[in-house]
Coordinates of N, CA and C (backbone and C1' of nucleotides) in Angstrom, one line a residue:
Chain J
M1 N 27.1 4.8 4.1 CA 26.1 5.1 2.8 C 27.0 4.8 1.9
T2 N 28.3 4.4 0.4 CA 27.9 3.7 -0.4 C 27.2 3.7 -2.0
N3 N 27.5 4.1 -2.5 CA 26.4 3.6 -4.2 C 25.1 4.9 -3.6
F4 N 24.7 5.7 -3.7 CA 23.7 6.2 -2.7 C 23.3 6.6 -3.8
H5 N 22.2 6.2 -5.2 CA 21.4 6.8 -5.8 C 21.1 7.1 -6.1
A6 N 20.5 7.5 -5.0 CA 18.1 8.1 -5.1 C 17.9 8.3 -5.4
L7 N 16.7 8.5 -6.7 CA 15.9 9.0 -7.2 C 16.0 10.6 -6.7
A8 N 16.2 11.9 -7.9 CA 16.0 13.3 -6.6 C 14.7 14.1 -6.8
I9 N 13.8 14.6 -5.6 CA 12.9 15.1 -6.3 C 11.8 15.4 -6.8
D10 N 12.9 15.8 -8.8 CA 12.2 16.6 -9.6 C 11.4 15.1 -10.1
F11 N 12.1 13.8 -9.9 CA 12.0 12.6 -11.0 C 10.2 12.0 -10.7
Y12 N 9.9 13.1 -8.9 CA 8.3 12.4 -9.2 C 7.2 13.5 -9.1
E13 N 8.4 14.6 -10.6 CA 6.8 15.8 -10.6 C 6.6 14.9 -12.0
K14 N 6.1 14.2 -12.9 CA 5.5 14.2 -13.8 C 3.6 13.9 -13.0
S15 N 2.5 13.8 -14.1 CA 1.1 12.9 -13.9 C 1.6 11.6 -12.3
T16 N 0.4 11.5 -11.8 CA 0.4 10.1 -11.1 C 0.3 9.3 -11.8
L17 N 0.4 9.1 -13.8 CA -0.7 7.9 -14.6 C 1.2 7.2 -14.9
D18 N 2.1 8.8 -15.4 CA 3.2 9.0 -15.7 C 4.0 7.4 -14.6
L19 N 3.8 8.4 -13.4 CA 5.1 8.3 -12.5 C 4.4 7.0 -11.9
A20 N 3.6 5.8 -12.1 CA 3.7 5.0 -11.5 C 3.7 3.9 -12.5
K21 N 4.0 3.8 -13.6 CA 5.0 3.4 -14.6 C 6.3 3.6 -14.7
S22 N 7.0 4.4 -14.4 CA 7.7 5.4 -14.2 C 8.9 3.9 -13.2
L23 N 7.6 3.8 -12.1 CA 8.4 3.5 -10.9 C 9.2 2.4 -11.6
L24 N 7.8 1.2 -11.8 CA 8.2 0.2 -12.8 C 9.8 -0.5 -12.6
G25 N 10.7 -0.9 -12.3 CA 11.7 -1.4 -12.8 C 12.7 -0.6 -11.4
C26 N 12.4 0.4 -10.4 CA 13.1 0.8 -9.9 C 13.1 0.3 -8.2
L27 N 14.8 0.8 -7.8 CA 14.4 -0.2 -7.1 C 13.8 0.4 -5.0
L28 N 13.3 -0.2 -5.3 CA 13.1 0.1 -3.2 C 14.2 -0.4 -2.3
V29 N 14.3 1.2 -2.0 CA 15.6 0.0 -0.3 C 14.6 0.5 0.9
K30 N 14.9 -0.5 2.1 CA 14.6 0.3 3.0 C 16.0 0.3 4.4
E31 N 16.7 0.9 4.7 CA 17.5 0.7 6.0 C 17.0 0.7 8.0
T32 N 17.3 -1.2 8.3 CA 16.9 -0.7 9.0 C 18.2 -0.9 10.4
S33 N 17.9 -1.0 11.4 CA 19.3 -1.3 12.8 C 19.5 -2.8 12.2
E34 N 18.8 -3.7 11.5 CA 18.3 -5.4 11.3 C 19.2 -5.9 9.8
G35 N 19.5 -4.2 9.3 CA 19.7 -4.0 8.0 C 18.8 -3.8 7.0
I36 N 19.6 -4.5 6.1 CA 19.4 -3.2 4.3 C 18.6 -4.9 3.8
C37 N 17.8 -3.9 3.2 CA 16.4 -5.1 2.2 C 16.0 -4.3 0.7
S38 N 15.4 -4.8 0.0 CA 15.8 -3.7 -1.2 C 14.8 -4.8 -2.2
G39 N 14.2 -4.7 -3.2 CA 13.2 -4.6 -3.9 C 13.4 -4.3 -5.5
Y40 N 12.7 -4.9 -7.0 CA 12.5 -3.9 -7.6 C 11.1 -3.7 -8.0
I41 N 10.4 -2.9 -7.6 CA 8.9 -3.1 -7.8 C 8.6 -3.2 -9.3
V42 N 7.3 -4.0 -9.0 CA 7.3 -4.6 -10.4 C 5.5 -4.9 -10.7
E43 N 4.7 -3.8 -9.5 CA 3.1 -3.6 -9.0 C 2.9 -2.1 -8.8
T44 N 2.5 -1.3 -9.6 CA 2.2 -0.4 -8.9 C 0.0 -0.1 -8.6
E45 N -0.5 0.9 -8.5 CA -1.4 1.2 -9.2 C -1.4 2.4 -8.1
A46 N -1.3 3.5 -9.2 CA -2.5 5.3 -9.5 C -3.6 5.1 -8.4
Y47 N -4.3 6.3 -7.6 CA -5.3 6.7 -7.3 C -4.9 8.1 -7.2
I48 N -6.4 8.7 -8.0 CA -6.4 10.6 -8.5 C -7.7 10.6 -7.7
G49 N -7.1 11.0 -5.9 CA -8.1 11.5 -5.0 C -9.5 12.1 -6.5
P50 N -8.7 13.4 -6.0 CA -11.1 14.2 -6.5 C -11.2 13.9 -7.3
E51 N -10.9 12.2 -8.0 CA -12.1 12.2 -9.6 C -11.8 10.3 -9.0
D52 N -11.6 10.0 -8.3 CA -11.8 8.4 -7.6 C -11.8 7.9 -6.7
R53 N -12.7 7.2 -6.8 CA -14.0 7.5 -5.5 C -13.6 5.9 -4.4
A54 N -12.7 5.4 -5.5 CA -11.7 4.7 -4.4 C -10.4 5.2 -3.4
A55 N -10.0 6.3 -3.9 CA -9.0 7.1 -3.4 C -9.6 7.5 -2.2
H56 N -8.7 7.3 -1.0 CA -8.7 7.5 0.4 C -9.3 9.4 0.3
S57 N -8.3 10.4 -0.3 CA -9.1 11.4 -1.3 C -9.1 11.6 -1.6
F58 N -10.9 11.0 -2.1 CA -11.7 11.6 -3.3 C -12.6 13.4 -2.8
N59 N -12.8 13.2 -4.0 CA -13.4 15.2 -2.9 C -12.6 15.8 -2.7
N60 N -11.3 15.5 -3.0 CA -10.7 16.6 -1.8 C -10.5 16.1 -0.7
R61 N -11.0 15.1 -0.1 CA -11.4 14.7 1.2 C -10.3 15.1 2.1
R62 N -9.7 16.1 2.7 CA -8.8 16.7 3.9 C -9.1 15.8 5.0
T63 N -7.9 15.4 5.3 CA -8.3 14.3 7.0 C -6.9 14.8 7.8
K64 N -6.9 13.9 8.9 CA -4.8 13.7 9.9 C -4.7 12.5 8.2
R65 N -5.7 11.6 8.3 CA -4.8 10.7 6.9 C -4.6 11.4 5.8
T66 N -5.4 12.0 5.0 CA -4.9 12.0 3.8 C -4.0 13.4 3.5
E67 N -3.4 14.5 5.0 CA -3.3 15.6 5.1 C -1.4 15.3 3.9
I68 N -1.0 13.9 4.5 CA 0.5 13.7 3.3 C 0.3 13.7 1.7
M69 N -0.8 13.7 0.8 CA -1.0 13.5 0.3 C -1.5 14.8 -0.6
F70 N -1.6 16.2 0.5 CA -2.1 17.0 -0.2 C 0.1 17.9 -0.6
G71 N 0.3 17.3 -0.3 CA 1.7 17.8 0.1 C 3.1 17.5 -1.2
H72 N 4.6 17.4 -1.1 CA 4.6 17.4 -1.8 C 4.7 15.5 -2.9
S73 N 5.1 15.0 -3.8 CA 4.8 14.1 -4.7 C 6.0 13.9 -4.1
G74 N 6.3 12.4 -4.5 CA 7.2 11.4 -3.1 C 7.5 11.3 -2.4
L75 N 6.8 11.4 -1.4 CA 7.1 11.1 0.5 C 6.2 9.9 0.4
V76 N 6.1 9.5 1.7 CA 6.0 8.3 2.1 C 5.0 8.3 2.9
Y77 N 4.3 7.8 2.5 CA 2.2 7.7 3.1 C 2.5 6.2 3.2
T78 N 2.0 6.1 4.5 CA 1.5 4.4 5.0 C 0.5 4.5 5.7
Y79 N -0.1 3.2 5.4 CA -1.6 2.8 5.5 C -1.2 1.8 7.0
Q80 N -2.2 1.0 7.7 CA -2.7 0.9 7.6 C -4.2 0.0 7.7
M81 N -3.8 -0.7 7.4 CA -5.7 -2.2 6.7 C -4.8 -4.0 7.3
H82 N -6.2 -3.2 7.7 CA -6.6 -4.5 8.9 C -5.3 -5.0 9.7
T83 N -4.3 -6.2 9.4 CA -3.6 -6.5 10.7 C -2.2 -6.1 9.8
H84 N -2.4 -5.2 8.6 CA -0.8 -5.3 7.9 C -0.9 -3.3 7.7
T85 N 0.6 -2.8 7.2 CA 0.4 -1.7 6.7 C 0.8 -1.9 5.0
L86 N 0.2 -1.3 4.3 CA 0.4 -0.3 3.1 C 1.2 1.1 3.0
V87 N 2.0 0.8 1.3 CA 2.9 1.9 1.4 C 2.6 2.9 -0.1
N88 N 2.7 3.6 -0.3 CA 2.2 4.6 -1.2 C 3.4 5.5 -1.5
V89 N 3.6 6.4 -3.5 CA 4.5 7.6 -2.8 C 3.5 8.7 -3.5
T90 N 3.7 9.3 -2.8 CA 2.4 10.8 -2.8 C 2.7 11.1 -4.3
S91 N 1.4 12.1 -4.9 CA 2.1 12.0 -6.4 C 1.3 13.6 -6.2
G92 N 1.3 14.0 -8.1 CA 0.7 14.8 -8.1 C 1.0 16.7 -7.8
G93 N 1.7 15.9 -6.8 CA 2.5 17.9 -6.5 C 1.0 18.1 -5.2
V94 N 2.2 20.3 -4.8 CA 1.0 20.2 -3.7 C -0.5 20.6 -3.9
D95 N -0.7 19.9 -3.0 CA -2.5 20.3 -3.3 C -3.6 19.7 -4.3
K96 N -2.1 18.0 -4.7 CA -3.3 17.6 -6.0 C -3.0 16.2 -4.4
P97 N -4.2 15.5 -3.7 CA -4.1 14.2 -3.3 C -4.2 13.7 -4.1
E98 N -2.7 13.1 -4.9 CA -2.4 12.0 -5.5 C -1.9 11.0 -5.2
A99 N -1.8 9.3 -5.2 CA -0.7 8.3 -4.3 C -0.5 7.2 -6.0
I100 N 0.5 6.4 -5.0 CA 0.9 5.1 -5.8 C 1.2 4.3 -4.5
L101 N 0.4 3.3 -4.9 CA 0.6 2.5 -4.0 C 1.4 1.3 -4.5
I102 N 2.4 0.7 -3.8 CA 3.0 0.2 -3.8 C 2.6 -1.7 -3.9
R103 N 2.8 -2.5 -4.9 CA 1.6 -3.5 -4.6 C 2.1 -4.6 -4.9
A104 N 4.3 -4.6 -5.3 CA 4.8 -5.6 -5.4 C 6.0 -5.2 -5.7
L105 N 7.0 -6.7 -5.1 CA 8.6 -6.5 -5.4 C 9.0 -7.7 -6.0
E106 N 10.7 -7.7 -6.4 CA 11.2 -8.2 -6.3 C 12.6 -8.4 -5.9
P107 N 12.1 -9.8 -5.0 CA 13.4 -9.0 -3.4 C 15.1 -9.3 -4.4
I108 N 15.9 -8.5 -3.9 CA 17.2 -8.4 -4.0 C 17.8 -8.6 -3.3
E109 N 18.2 -7.7 -2.4 CA 19.2 -7.6 -1.0 C 18.4 -7.5 0.5
G110 N 18.6 -8.3 1.0 CA 18.5 -8.6 2.3 C 17.2 -10.2 3.0
I111 N 17.4 -10.6 2.1 CA 16.2 -11.7 1.4 C 16.0 -12.9 3.1
E112 N 17.4 -12.8 3.3 CA 17.6 -13.5 4.3 C 16.8 -13.2 5.5
L113 N 16.9 -11.9 5.9 CA 16.6 -11.0 6.8 C 14.6 -10.5 6.4
M114 N 14.4 -10.9 4.9 CA 13.0 -11.1 4.8 C 12.4 -12.1 4.8
Q115 N 13.1 -13.1 4.8 CA 12.4 -14.5 4.9 C 12.0 -15.4 6.3
Q116 N 13.1 -14.3 7.5 CA 12.9 -14.2 8.7 C 12.0 -13.6 9.3
R117 N 11.4 -12.4 9.0 CA 10.2 -11.5 8.5 C 9.1 -12.4 8.7
R118 N 8.9 -12.8 7.5 CA 7.6 -13.0 6.6 C 8.0 -14.9 7.3
G119 N 8.2 -15.5 8.2 CA 8.4 -16.3 8.6 C 8.3 -17.3 7.6
L120 N 10.0 -17.3 7.1 CA 10.2 -18.5 6.3 C 9.6 -19.2 5.2
Q121 N 9.2 -17.8 3.6 CA 8.5 -17.9 2.7 C 9.7 -18.7 2.2
T122 N 8.9 -19.2 0.6 CA 9.7 -19.1 -1.0 C 9.8 -17.8 -0.8
E123 N 11.2 -17.5 -1.4 CA 11.6 -15.9 -1.9 C 10.5 -15.5 -3.2
K124 N 9.0 -16.7 -3.5 CA 8.9 -16.3 -4.5 C 7.3 -15.4 -4.1
K125 N 7.3 -15.6 -3.3 CA 6.2 -15.2 -2.8 C 6.5 -14.3 -0.9
L126 N 8.2 -13.9 -0.9 CA 8.3 -12.6 0.5 C 7.6 -11.2 0.2
T127 N 7.4 -11.4 -0.9 CA 6.9 -9.4 -1.4 C 5.7 -9.6 -2.5
N128 N 5.3 -10.6 -3.5 CA 4.1 -10.6 -4.0 C 2.8 -9.9 -3.2
G129 N 2.6 -8.4 -3.0 CA 1.3 -8.5 -2.4 C 2.0 -6.9 -1.6
P130 N 0.8 -6.6 -1.6 CA 1.0 -5.0 -0.6 C 1.2 -5.1 0.9
G131 N 0.4 -6.2 1.8 CA 1.0 -5.9 2.7 C 2.1 -6.7 3.3
K132 N 2.5 -7.7 2.2 CA 3.7 -9.1 2.1 C 4.6 -8.1 2.3
L133 N 4.6 -7.3 1.2 CA 6.6 -6.6 1.6 C 6.4 -5.3 2.2
T134 N 5.6 -5.3 2.4 CA 5.7 -3.9 4.0 C 6.7 -4.9 4.8
K135 N 5.6 -6.0 5.1 CA 6.5 -6.8 6.6 C 7.5 -7.2 6.3
A136 N 7.7 -7.3 4.8 CA 9.5 -8.0 4.8 C 11.2 -7.1 4.5
L137 N 9.6 -6.1 4.3 CA 11.4 -4.8 4.1 C 11.6 -4.2 5.3
G138 N 10.0 -3.9 6.4 CA 9.7 -3.7 7.6 C 9.5 -2.2 7.1
I139 N 9.0 -2.3 6.8 CA 7.9 -0.2 6.8 C 6.9 -0.7 7.7
T140 N 6.8 1.0 8.6 CA 5.7 0.5 9.2 C 4.9 1.8 9.6
M141 N 3.8 2.0 10.0 CA 4.1 4.1 10.0 C 4.9 4.7 10.8
Q142 N 5.9 4.6 11.0 CA 7.3 5.1 11.7 C 7.6 5.7 10.0
D143 N 7.2 5.1 9.0 CA 7.6 6.1 7.8 C 6.9 7.2 7.7
Y144 N 5.5 6.9 7.8 CA 4.4 8.1 7.6 C 5.1 9.3 6.9
G145 N 5.0 10.5 6.4 CA 5.9 11.3 6.1 C 7.1 11.6 5.7
L146 N 8.0 10.5 6.0 CA 9.4 10.2 5.3 C 9.2 11.1 3.4
C147 N 10.8 11.1 3.3 CA 10.6 11.7 1.5 C 11.5 10.2 0.9
Y148 N 11.2 9.9 -0.2 CA 11.5 8.7 -0.6 C 13.2 8.8 -1.5
T149 N 13.6 10.2 -1.2 CA 15.3 10.9 -1.6 C 16.1 10.3 -0.7
K150 N 16.0 10.0 0.5 CA 17.5 10.0 1.6 C 16.8 8.5 2.4
P151 N 17.9 8.0 3.0 CA 17.5 7.0 4.0 C 16.8 7.2 5.5
P152 N 15.9 7.2 6.1 CA 15.6 5.4 6.2 C 15.5 4.6 4.8
I153 N 14.4 5.5 3.5 CA 13.4 5.0 2.5 C 13.9 5.9 1.9
Y154 N 14.4 4.4 0.3 CA 14.6 5.7 -0.7 C 14.5 4.8 -2.2
I155 N 15.0 5.3 -3.3 CA 13.9 4.7 -4.4 C 15.3 4.8 -5.7
T156 N 15.7 3.8 -5.8 CA 17.7 4.0 -7.0 C 16.7 3.7 -8.3
P157 N 17.3 4.1 -9.2 CA 17.4 3.1 -10.8 C 17.3 2.1 -10.7
G158 N 16.8 1.8 -11.9 CA 17.1 0.1 -11.3 C 17.1 -0.5 -12.4
I159 N 16.0 -1.8 -13.4 CA 15.7 -2.2 -14.3 C 15.1 -1.2 -15.7
L160 N 14.9 -1.8 -16.7 CA 14.4 -0.8 -17.3 C 13.3 -2.1 -18.6
P161 N 12.0 -1.8 -17.5 CA 10.8 -3.3 -17.6 C 11.0 -2.7 -18.9
K162 N 11.3 -3.6 -20.2 CA 10.6 -4.1 -21.3 C 9.4 -3.9 -22.4
H163 N 8.3 -4.1 -20.9 CA 6.9 -4.3 -21.7 C 5.8 -4.1 -20.1
I164 N 5.3 -3.3 -20.6 CA 4.9 -2.9 -18.8 C 3.0 -2.8 -19.8
S165 N 2.3 -3.9 -18.6 CA 0.6 -3.8 -18.9 C -0.4 -3.4 -17.7
S166 N -1.2 -3.2 -18.1 CA -2.2 -2.6 -16.7 C -4.1 -2.7 -16.7
G167 N -4.3 -2.6 -16.5 CA -5.8 -3.4 -15.6 C -6.4 -3.0 -14.7
P168 N -7.6 -2.8 -13.8 CA -8.5 -2.4 -13.5 C -7.1 -2.3 -11.9
R169 N -8.2 -1.5 -11.1 CA -7.9 -2.4 -9.6 C -7.7 -3.5 -8.5
I170 N -6.9 -3.7 -7.3 CA -7.7 -5.3 -6.9 C -8.0 -4.3 -6.1
G171 N -9.3 -5.3 -5.4 CA -9.5 -5.2 -4.1 C -10.0 -3.4 -3.7
I172 N -10.5 -3.0 -4.4 CA -11.7 -1.7 -3.9 C -13.5 -1.9 -5.0
G173 N -13.9 -3.1 -4.8 CA -15.0 -3.4 -5.0 C -16.0 -2.5 -5.2
N174 N -15.9 -2.0 -4.1 CA -18.2 -1.0 -4.5 C -17.4 -0.5 -4.0
S175 N -16.5 1.1 -5.0 CA -16.6 1.9 -5.5 C -16.4 2.5 -7.1
G176 N -18.6 1.9 -7.4 CA -18.7 2.2 -7.9 C -17.6 1.9 -9.6
E177 N -17.9 2.8 -10.4 CA -17.2 3.0 -12.0 C -15.5 2.9 -11.5
A178 N -15.6 3.7 -10.7 CA -13.8 3.6 -10.4 C -13.3 2.5 -10.4
K179 N -14.1 1.2 -10.0 CA -13.3 0.3 -10.0 C -12.9 0.1 -11.1
D180 N -12.8 0.5 -12.6 CA -13.1 -0.3 -13.9 C -11.8 1.0 -14.2
Y181 N -11.9 2.0 -13.8 CA -10.3 2.2 -14.1 C -8.5 1.9 -14.2
P182 N -9.0 1.0 -15.3 CA -6.9 0.4 -16.4 C -6.1 1.6 -14.9
W183 N -6.1 1.4 -13.9 CA -4.6 2.1 -13.4 C -3.5 1.2 -11.9
R184 N -3.8 0.1 -12.7 CA -2.7 -0.6 -11.8 C -1.9 -1.3 -12.9
F185 N -0.7 -1.1 -12.8 CA 0.3 -1.4 -13.2 C 1.1 -2.1 -12.7
W186 N 2.1 -3.4 -14.1 CA 2.6 -3.7 -13.9 C 3.3 -4.7 -14.8
I187 N 5.0 -4.7 -14.8 CA 5.9 -5.6 -15.7 C 5.2 -7.1 -16.5
T188 N 5.6 -6.9 -17.4 CA 4.5 -8.1 -18.3 C 5.7 -8.8 -18.4
G189 N 4.7 -10.6 -17.7 CA 5.9 -11.2 -17.2 C 6.8 -11.8 -16.7
N190 N 6.8 -10.9 -15.4 CA 7.4 -10.6 -14.1 C 7.0 -11.8 -13.3
S191 N 7.4 -12.9 -12.3 CA 6.6 -13.7 -11.6 C 6.8 -13.4 -9.9
Y192 N 7.0 -12.2 -10.2 CA 6.4 -11.7 -8.7 C 6.0 -10.7 -8.6
I193 N 4.9 -10.3 -9.5 CA 3.3 -9.8 -9.3 C 2.9 -10.7 -8.2
S194 N 1.8 -9.1 -7.4 CA 0.7 -10.2 -7.2 C -0.8 -11.5 -7.1
K195 N -0.7 -11.3 -8.3 CA -1.6 -12.4 -9.3 C -1.4 -12.4 -9.9
Chain M
dG1 P -12.7 9.2 26.4 O5' -14.2 8.8 25.9 C5' -15.0 8.5 26.9 C4' -15.9 8.4 26.1 C3' -15.9 7.6 25.9 O3' -17.6 5.9 25.9 C1' -17.2 8.1 23.6
dC2 P -17.4 4.6 25.5 O5' -18.0 4.4 24.2 C5' -18.6 4.5 23.8 C4' -20.0 4.4 22.9 C3' -19.5 3.1 22.2 O3' -20.4 2.9 21.7 C1' -17.9 4.4 20.5
dA3 P -20.4 0.9 20.9 O5' -20.1 1.3 19.7 C5' -22.0 1.8 19.0 C4' -21.5 1.9 17.3 C3' -21.6 0.4 17.1 O3' -21.3 0.3 15.5 C1' -19.3 2.3 16.5
dC4 P -21.7 -1.1 14.8 O5' -21.4 -0.8 12.9 C5' -21.1 0.4 12.3 C4' -20.2 1.1 12.1 C3' -19.4 -0.3 10.6 O3' -19.2 -0.4 9.7 C1' -17.7 0.8 12.2
dA5 P -20.0 -1.0 8.9 O5' -18.7 -0.9 8.0 C5' -19.0 0.5 7.3 C4' -17.4 1.4 7.0 C3' -17.0 -0.1 6.0 O3' -16.7 0.4 4.3 C1' -15.8 0.8 7.2
dG6 P -16.4 0.0 3.0 O5' -14.6 -0.2 3.5 C5' -13.7 1.1 3.0 C4' -12.5 0.6 3.9 C3' -11.7 -0.8 2.3 O3' -10.8 -0.3 2.2 C1' -11.4 -0.6 5.1
dA7 P -10.6 0.7 0.5 O5' -9.2 -0.6 0.1 C5' -9.4 -1.1 -0.9 C4' -8.1 -1.3 -1.5 C3' -7.5 -2.2 -0.3 O3' -6.2 -3.0 -1.0 C1' -6.3 0.2 -1.3
dT8 P -7.0 -4.5 -0.7 O5' -6.0 -4.8 1.3 C5' -4.4 -4.4 0.9 C4' -4.2 -5.9 1.7 C3' -3.8 -7.2 1.2 O3' -2.4 -7.0 1.0 C1' -4.7 -7.7 3.0
dG9 P -2.7 -8.6 0.6 O5' -2.2 -9.9 1.1 C5' -1.7 -9.6 2.5 C4' -1.5 -10.7 3.5 C3' -1.1 -11.8 3.4 O3' -0.5 -12.7 4.1 C1' -3.7 -12.5 3.5
dA10 P 0.4 -13.8 4.0 O5' -0.4 -15.2 4.6 C5' -0.9 -15.0 6.3 C4' -1.3 -15.8 6.8 C3' -1.1 -16.9 6.3 O3' -1.4 -18.1 7.3 C1' -3.6 -16.7 5.9
dG11 P -0.9 -19.6 7.5 O5' -2.2 -20.2 7.7 C5' -2.6 -20.0 8.6 C4' -3.9 -19.9 8.6 C3' -4.6 -21.6 8.3 O3' -5.8 -22.9 9.7 C1' -5.8 -20.6 7.0
dC12 P -5.3 -23.5 9.1 O5' -6.8 -24.6 9.4 C5' -7.8 -23.5 9.7 C4' -9.1 -23.8 8.4 C3' -9.8 -24.8 8.4 O3' -10.6 -25.7 8.6 C1' -9.4 -23.9 6.4
dT13 P -12.0 -27.2 8.4 O5' -12.8 -27.2 7.8 C5' -14.0 -25.7 7.0 C4' -13.9 -26.4 6.5 C3' -14.1 -27.1 5.8 O3' -16.2 -27.1 5.0 C1' -13.4 -26.2 4.2
Chain W
dG1 P -14.5 -18.8 -6.6 O5' -14.7 -18.5 -5.7 C5' -16.0 -19.4 -4.7 C4' -16.1 -19.1 -3.1 C3' -16.3 -18.1 -2.6 O3' -17.3 -17.8 -2.1 C1' -14.4 -18.8 -1.6
dC2 P -18.4 -17.2 -0.9 O5' -18.4 -17.4 0.1 C5' -17.5 -18.9 1.2 C4' -17.7 -18.9 2.0 C3' -18.0 -17.0 3.2 O3' -17.8 -17.5 4.6 C1' -15.2 -17.7 3.2
dT3 P -18.9 -16.2 5.0 O5' -17.7 -16.3 6.4 C5' -17.3 -17.4 7.1 C4' -16.1 -17.7 8.0 C3' -15.6 -16.2 9.3 O3' -15.3 -17.3 10.2 C1' -14.0 -15.9 7.8
dC4 P -16.3 -15.8 11.7 O5' -14.6 -14.9 11.6 C5' -13.3 -15.8 12.3 C4' -12.1 -15.1 12.1 C3' -12.4 -14.1 13.4 O3' -10.8 -13.5 13.4 C1' -11.9 -13.8 10.6
dA5 P -10.9 -13.3 14.7 O5' -9.7 -13.3 15.1 C5' -8.5 -13.2 14.4 C4' -7.3 -13.3 14.3 C3' -6.1 -11.7 15.2 O3' -5.8 -11.3 14.8 C1' -7.7 -10.9 12.5
dT6 P -5.1 -10.9 16.4 O5' -4.9 -10.0 16.0 C5' -4.1 -9.0 15.0 C4' -5.0 -7.8 14.4 C3' -5.1 -6.4 16.0 O3' -4.3 -5.7 16.2 C1' -7.1 -6.9 13.7
dC7 P -4.4 -4.4 17.1 O5' -3.4 -3.2 16.3 C5' -2.8 -3.4 15.1 C4' -4.2 -1.9 15.1 C3' -4.1 -1.0 15.3 O3' -4.0 0.4 14.5 C1' -6.0 -1.3 14.4
dT8 P -3.7 2.1 15.6 O5' -3.5 3.0 14.7 C5' -3.3 2.7 13.2 C4' -4.1 3.4 12.5 C3' -4.2 4.6 13.2 O3' -4.9 6.0 12.3 C1' -6.3 2.9 13.3
dG9 P -5.0 7.5 13.1 O5' -5.9 7.8 11.8 C5' -6.0 6.9 11.1 C4' -6.8 7.1 9.9 C3' -7.9 9.1 10.1 O3' -8.3 9.0 8.4 C1' -9.1 7.4 11.2
dT10 P -8.9 10.9 9.3 O5' -10.5 11.0 9.2 C5' -11.7 9.9 8.2 C4' -12.7 9.3 8.8 C3' -13.3 10.6 8.5 O3' -14.3 10.9 8.2 C1' -13.4 9.1 10.5
dG11 P -15.5 12.2 7.7 O5' -17.2 11.3 8.5 C5' -17.7 10.5 8.8 C4' -18.5 9.8 9.5 C3' -18.6 11.5 9.4 O3' -20.7 11.1 9.9 C1' -18.5 10.6 11.6
dC12 P -21.5 12.2 9.9 O5' -22.5 12.3 11.4 C5' -23.1 10.3 11.1 C4' -23.0 10.3 13.2 C3' -24.1 12.0 13.6 O3' -24.2 11.1 14.5 C1' -21.5 11.0 15.0
dA13 P -25.7 11.9 15.2 O5' -26.7 11.6 16.6 C5' -26.7 10.8 17.1 C4' -24.8 10.3 18.4 C3' -25.6 11.5 19.6 O3' -26.1 11.2 20.8 C1' -23.7 12.2 19.5

DNA sequence: GCACAGATGAGCT
DNA sequence: GCTCATCTGTGCA
């Protein structure tokens, strides 16, 4: 392992909304036996459990699935959605079930391998959605509970976004007023965001 | 044990 | 824009 500069755990010790913005432009790296894949994070969504009807952990619901969100910040929370796996970063610290969904990446390393996994898509469409990026990077439920500070999955400093936009989240239509919270963040003008 | 919903994506109309 | 693939967790009997 050379040039290993994963962000230390204290990077994750800030408010969930701040962390969601801080993660934009950072490099998400996944190592597998097939090779290393990475990409800049260009789109995130914050889920703040206690007050957020759209979150799995709404009202502090603590179950086997959401357990990881009650743990330390900076852990991998993977979740199976139909035929896809979604990946989150836990936040809020111990006993606060908050998390940040990674919705889109800009592919950097291992693009050929990603295209192989995704079935030869164009580079633009490799990772422009939460289900697509996990398949491209090879992230699965096996990664549940890992920490983002060390291999095989970690986050390093990347670029500094020029402008950040925010707006309502996607795909949570029947969550009452929570669907209008402007907790989705993306790098303004980046062409790899999901929509 | 069983039924059902869900932070999606691809393909077809 | 609509359907459906296909899997885990949850809730209830």
